[in-house]
Short mmCIF file of C-alpha atoms in Angstrom, two decimals:
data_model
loop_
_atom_site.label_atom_id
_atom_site.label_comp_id
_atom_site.label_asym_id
_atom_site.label_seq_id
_atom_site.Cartn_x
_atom_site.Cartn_y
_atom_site.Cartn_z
CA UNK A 193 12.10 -6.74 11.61
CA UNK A 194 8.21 -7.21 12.63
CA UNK A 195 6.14 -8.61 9.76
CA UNK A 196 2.70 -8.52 8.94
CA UNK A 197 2.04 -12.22 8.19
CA UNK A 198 -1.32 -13.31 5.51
CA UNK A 199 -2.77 -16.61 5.07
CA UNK A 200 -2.92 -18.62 3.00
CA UNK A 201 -0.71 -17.49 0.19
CA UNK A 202 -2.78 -18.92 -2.47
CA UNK A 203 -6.24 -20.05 -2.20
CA UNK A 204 -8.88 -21.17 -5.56
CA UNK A 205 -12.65 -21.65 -4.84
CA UNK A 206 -15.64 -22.21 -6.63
CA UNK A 207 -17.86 -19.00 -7.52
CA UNK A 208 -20.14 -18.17 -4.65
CA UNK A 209 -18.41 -20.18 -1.93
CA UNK A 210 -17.51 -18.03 0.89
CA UNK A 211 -13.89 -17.46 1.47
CA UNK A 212 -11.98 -15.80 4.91
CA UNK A 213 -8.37 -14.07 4.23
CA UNK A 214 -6.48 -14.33 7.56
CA UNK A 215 -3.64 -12.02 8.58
CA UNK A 216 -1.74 -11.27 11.94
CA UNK A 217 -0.60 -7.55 11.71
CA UNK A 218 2.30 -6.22 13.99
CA UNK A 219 1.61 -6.39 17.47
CA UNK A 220 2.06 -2.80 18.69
CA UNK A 221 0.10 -1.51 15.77
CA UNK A 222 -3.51 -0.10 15.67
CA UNK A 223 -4.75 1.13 12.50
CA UNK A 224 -5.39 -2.59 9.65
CA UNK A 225 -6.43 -2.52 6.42
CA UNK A 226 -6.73 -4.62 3.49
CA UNK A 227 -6.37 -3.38 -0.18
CA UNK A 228 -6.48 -5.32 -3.39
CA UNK A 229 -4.74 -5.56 -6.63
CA UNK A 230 -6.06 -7.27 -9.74
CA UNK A 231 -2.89 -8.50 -11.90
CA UNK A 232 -1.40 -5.90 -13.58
CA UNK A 233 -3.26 -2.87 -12.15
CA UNK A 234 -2.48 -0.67 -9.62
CA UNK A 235 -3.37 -1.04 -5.78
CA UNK A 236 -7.05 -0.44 -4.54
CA UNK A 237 -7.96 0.36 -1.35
CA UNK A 238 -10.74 -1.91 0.59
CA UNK A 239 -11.66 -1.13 3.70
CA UNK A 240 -9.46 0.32 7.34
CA UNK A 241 -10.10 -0.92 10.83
CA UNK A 242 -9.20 1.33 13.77
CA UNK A 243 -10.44 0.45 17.69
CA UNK A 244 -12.41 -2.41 16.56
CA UNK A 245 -14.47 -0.64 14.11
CA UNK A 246 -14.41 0.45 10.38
CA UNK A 247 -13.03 3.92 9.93
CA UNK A 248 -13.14 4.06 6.13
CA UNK A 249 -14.19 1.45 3.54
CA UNK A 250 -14.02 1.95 -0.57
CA UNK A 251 -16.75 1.35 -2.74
CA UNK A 252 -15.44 -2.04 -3.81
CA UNK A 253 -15.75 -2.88 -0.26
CA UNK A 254 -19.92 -4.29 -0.33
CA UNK A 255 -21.98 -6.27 1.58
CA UNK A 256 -20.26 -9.31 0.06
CA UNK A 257 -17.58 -8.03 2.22
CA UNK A 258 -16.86 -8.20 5.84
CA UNK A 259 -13.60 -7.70 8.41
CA UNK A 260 -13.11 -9.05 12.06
CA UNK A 261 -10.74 -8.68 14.55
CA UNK A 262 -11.95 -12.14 16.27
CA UNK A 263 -8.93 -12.17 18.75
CA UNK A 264 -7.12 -9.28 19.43
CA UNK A 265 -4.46 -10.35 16.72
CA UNK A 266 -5.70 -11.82 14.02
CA UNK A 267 -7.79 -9.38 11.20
CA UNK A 268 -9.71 -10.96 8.73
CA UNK A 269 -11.56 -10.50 5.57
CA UNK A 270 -14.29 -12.47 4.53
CA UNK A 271 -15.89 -12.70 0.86
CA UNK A 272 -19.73 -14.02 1.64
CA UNK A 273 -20.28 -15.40 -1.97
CA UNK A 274 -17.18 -15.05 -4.10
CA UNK A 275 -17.26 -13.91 -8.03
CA UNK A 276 -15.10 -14.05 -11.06
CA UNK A 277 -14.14 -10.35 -10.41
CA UNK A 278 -12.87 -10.55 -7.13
CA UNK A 279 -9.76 -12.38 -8.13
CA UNK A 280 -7.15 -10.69 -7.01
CA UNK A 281 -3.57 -10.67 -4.70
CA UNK A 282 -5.39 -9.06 -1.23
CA UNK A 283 -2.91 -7.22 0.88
CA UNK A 284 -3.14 -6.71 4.73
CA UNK A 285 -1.57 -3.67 5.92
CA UNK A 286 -1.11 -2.34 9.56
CA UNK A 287 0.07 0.90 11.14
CA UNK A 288 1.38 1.99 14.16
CA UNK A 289 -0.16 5.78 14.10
CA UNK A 290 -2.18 5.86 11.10
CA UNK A 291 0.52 6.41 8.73
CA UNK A 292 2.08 9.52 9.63
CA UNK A 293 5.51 7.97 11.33
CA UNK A 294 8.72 7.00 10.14
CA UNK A 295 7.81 4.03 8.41
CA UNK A 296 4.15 4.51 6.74
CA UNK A 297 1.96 1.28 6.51
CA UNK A 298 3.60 -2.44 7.12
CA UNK A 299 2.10 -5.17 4.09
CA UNK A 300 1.97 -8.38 4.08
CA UNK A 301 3.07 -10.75 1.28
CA UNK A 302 -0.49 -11.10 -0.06
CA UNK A 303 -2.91 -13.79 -0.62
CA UNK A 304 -3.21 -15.01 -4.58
CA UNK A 305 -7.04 -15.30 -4.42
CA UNK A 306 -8.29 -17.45 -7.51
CA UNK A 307 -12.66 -17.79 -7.83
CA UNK A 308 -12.76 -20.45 -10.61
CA UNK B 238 -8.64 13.06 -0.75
CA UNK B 239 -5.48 14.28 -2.48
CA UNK B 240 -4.63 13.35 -5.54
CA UNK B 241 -0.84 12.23 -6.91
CA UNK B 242 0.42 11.86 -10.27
CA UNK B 243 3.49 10.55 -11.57
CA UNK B 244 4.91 9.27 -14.94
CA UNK B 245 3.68 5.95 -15.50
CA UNK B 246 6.96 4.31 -16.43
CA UNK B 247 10.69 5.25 -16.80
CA UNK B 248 13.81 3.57 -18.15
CA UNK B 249 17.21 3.62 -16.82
CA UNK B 250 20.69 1.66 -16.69
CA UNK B 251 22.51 0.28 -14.13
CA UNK B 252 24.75 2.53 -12.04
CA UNK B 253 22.95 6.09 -12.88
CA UNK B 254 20.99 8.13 -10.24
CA UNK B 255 17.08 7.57 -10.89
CA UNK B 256 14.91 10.52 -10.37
CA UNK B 257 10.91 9.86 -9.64
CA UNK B 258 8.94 13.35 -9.32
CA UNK B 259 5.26 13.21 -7.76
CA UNK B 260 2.77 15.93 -8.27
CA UNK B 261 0.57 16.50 -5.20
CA UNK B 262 -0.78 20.21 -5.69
CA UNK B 263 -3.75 19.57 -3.63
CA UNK B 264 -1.77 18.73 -0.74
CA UNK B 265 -3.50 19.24 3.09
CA UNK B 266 -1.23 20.33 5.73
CA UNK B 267 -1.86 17.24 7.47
CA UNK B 268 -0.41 15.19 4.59
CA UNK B 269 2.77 13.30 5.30
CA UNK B 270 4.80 12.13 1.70
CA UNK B 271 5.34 8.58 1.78
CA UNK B 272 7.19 6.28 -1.18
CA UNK B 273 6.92 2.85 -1.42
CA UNK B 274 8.25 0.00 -3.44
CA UNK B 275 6.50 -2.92 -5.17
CA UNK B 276 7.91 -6.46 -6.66
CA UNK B 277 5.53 -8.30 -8.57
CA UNK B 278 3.52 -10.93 -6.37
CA UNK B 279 4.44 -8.78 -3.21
CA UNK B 280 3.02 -6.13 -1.15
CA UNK B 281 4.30 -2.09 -0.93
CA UNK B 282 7.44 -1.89 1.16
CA UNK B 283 8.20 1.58 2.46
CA UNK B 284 10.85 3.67 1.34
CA UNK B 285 11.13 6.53 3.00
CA UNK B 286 8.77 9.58 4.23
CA UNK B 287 9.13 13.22 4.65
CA UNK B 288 6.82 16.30 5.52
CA UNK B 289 9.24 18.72 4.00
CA UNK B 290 12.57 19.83 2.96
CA UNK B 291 15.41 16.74 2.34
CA UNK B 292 15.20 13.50 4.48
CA UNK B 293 17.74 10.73 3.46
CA UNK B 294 17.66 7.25 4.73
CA UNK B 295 20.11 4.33 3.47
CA UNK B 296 17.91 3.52 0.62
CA UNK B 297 16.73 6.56 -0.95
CA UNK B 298 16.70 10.13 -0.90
CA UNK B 299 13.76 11.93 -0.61
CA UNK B 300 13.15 16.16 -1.70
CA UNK B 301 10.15 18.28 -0.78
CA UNK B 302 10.13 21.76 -1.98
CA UNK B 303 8.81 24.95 0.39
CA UNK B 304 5.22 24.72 -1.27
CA UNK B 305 4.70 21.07 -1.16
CA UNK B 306 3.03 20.56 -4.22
CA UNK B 307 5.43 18.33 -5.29
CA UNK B 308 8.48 15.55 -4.28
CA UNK B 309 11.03 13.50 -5.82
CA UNK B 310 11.93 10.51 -4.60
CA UNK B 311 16.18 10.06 -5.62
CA UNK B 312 17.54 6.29 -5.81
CA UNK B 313 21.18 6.45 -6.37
CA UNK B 314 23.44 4.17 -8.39
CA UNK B 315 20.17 2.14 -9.00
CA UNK B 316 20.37 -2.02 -9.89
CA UNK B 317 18.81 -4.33 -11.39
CA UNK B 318 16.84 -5.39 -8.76
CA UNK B 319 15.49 -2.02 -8.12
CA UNK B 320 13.50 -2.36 -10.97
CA UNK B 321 9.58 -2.69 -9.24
CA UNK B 322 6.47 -0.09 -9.29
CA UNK B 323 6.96 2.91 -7.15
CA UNK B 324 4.28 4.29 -5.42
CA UNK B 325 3.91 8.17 -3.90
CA UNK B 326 1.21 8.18 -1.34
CA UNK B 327 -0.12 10.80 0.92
CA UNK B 328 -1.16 10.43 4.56
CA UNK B 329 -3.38 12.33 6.78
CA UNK B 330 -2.71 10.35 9.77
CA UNK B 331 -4.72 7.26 8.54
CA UNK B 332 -7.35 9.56 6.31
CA UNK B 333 -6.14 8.90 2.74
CA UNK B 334 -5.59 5.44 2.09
CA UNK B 335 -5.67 5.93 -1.75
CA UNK B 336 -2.75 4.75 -3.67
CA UNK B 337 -2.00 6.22 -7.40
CA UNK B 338 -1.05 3.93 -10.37
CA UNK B 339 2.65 4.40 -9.41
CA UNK B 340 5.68 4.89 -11.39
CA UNK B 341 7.12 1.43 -13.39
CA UNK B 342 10.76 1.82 -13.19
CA UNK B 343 13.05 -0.87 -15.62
CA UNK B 344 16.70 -1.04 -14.95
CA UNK B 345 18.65 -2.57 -17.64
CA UNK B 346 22.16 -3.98 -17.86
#
């Protein structure tokens, strides 16, 4: 079964350093996203990518924040200057048709994002 | 963006047939009714997905009245490791990526 694959699992930094989530979403799909959840709340949506472009983004998702599609496989998400507050597990999600097929959005595993 | 609402948490034992109802009364007809499943430390697996009426997979059964303002998502003979967060999400072909608090469901022995 295709996966959508996030690294690294865990990563600490210092407040303010800059940090870059990496994921590889399934190959055939078109629409990416990446959402958030803070322990023990619910999920939060971030920000979608469709045809190399943002399509939607939250209002969590600030200048701080940033997404690439550097290679034609890999999507990423990059915190400029972390804070406290954006600790968090960050999901990457993918979709083959926008969510309205047979099997909704793909997530990854998460990355366990600690700002110390 | 449509809104869902569920109950926030429900108990039940091993072996029974768990019930999960989702109000949706805003619903577009562009929306698409899709449950997922959450372990802690893991991301949202989906479920199953429907646009109306009864669609069953292996997993899960999943009912959507005529008026669509509502949907219950049917686990049978449910485990302990069906015990996670369940989430009822609406999609408007990549349009509402919103995802509700979800429904905390504990399984005990």
């Amino acid at each position: 079964e295709p996966e959508v694959t996030q690294t690294p699992s865990h990563q600490v930094t210092q407040m303010g350093q800059e940090v870059i989530l990496r994921c590889v979403p399934i190959s055939n799909h078109l629409y990416f996203y990446w959402y958030r959840q803070i322990l023990g709340q619910k999920v939060e949506f971030l920000v979608s990518f469709y045809n190399n472009e943002i399509s939607e983004k939250s209002e969590i998702f600030d200048d701080q924040f940033s997404v690439e599609r550097p290679d034609g496989s890999n999507f990423t998400l990059k915190i400029r200057s972390t804070k406290l507050e954006d600790s968090a597990m960050y999901f990457c999600a993918s979709s083959e048709a926008g969510g309205n097929n047979n099997y909704g959005y793909t997530f990854g595993s998460g990355t366990r994002l600690t700002v110390v | 963006l449509a809104k869902t609402t569920q109950p926030i948490s429900m108990d039940s034992y091993e072996g029974q047939e768990v019930n999960i109802t989702c109000s949706h009364n805003n619903i577009a007809t562009n929306d698409y009714i899709t449950w997922y499943q959450q372990f802690p430390s893991q991301g949202p697996r989906f479920i199953i997905q429907g646009y109306k009426t009864k669609v069953t997979n292996e997993v899960a059964s999943l009912f959507i009245p005529a008026d669509r303002k509502s949907s219950t998502l049917s686990l049978p003979r449910v485990s302990l490791s069906d015990t996670a967060v369940y989430y009822c999400h609406l999609d408007n072909y990549g349009q509402n990526f919103v995802f509700g608090p979800g429904t905390r469901l504990s399984v005990l022995p």
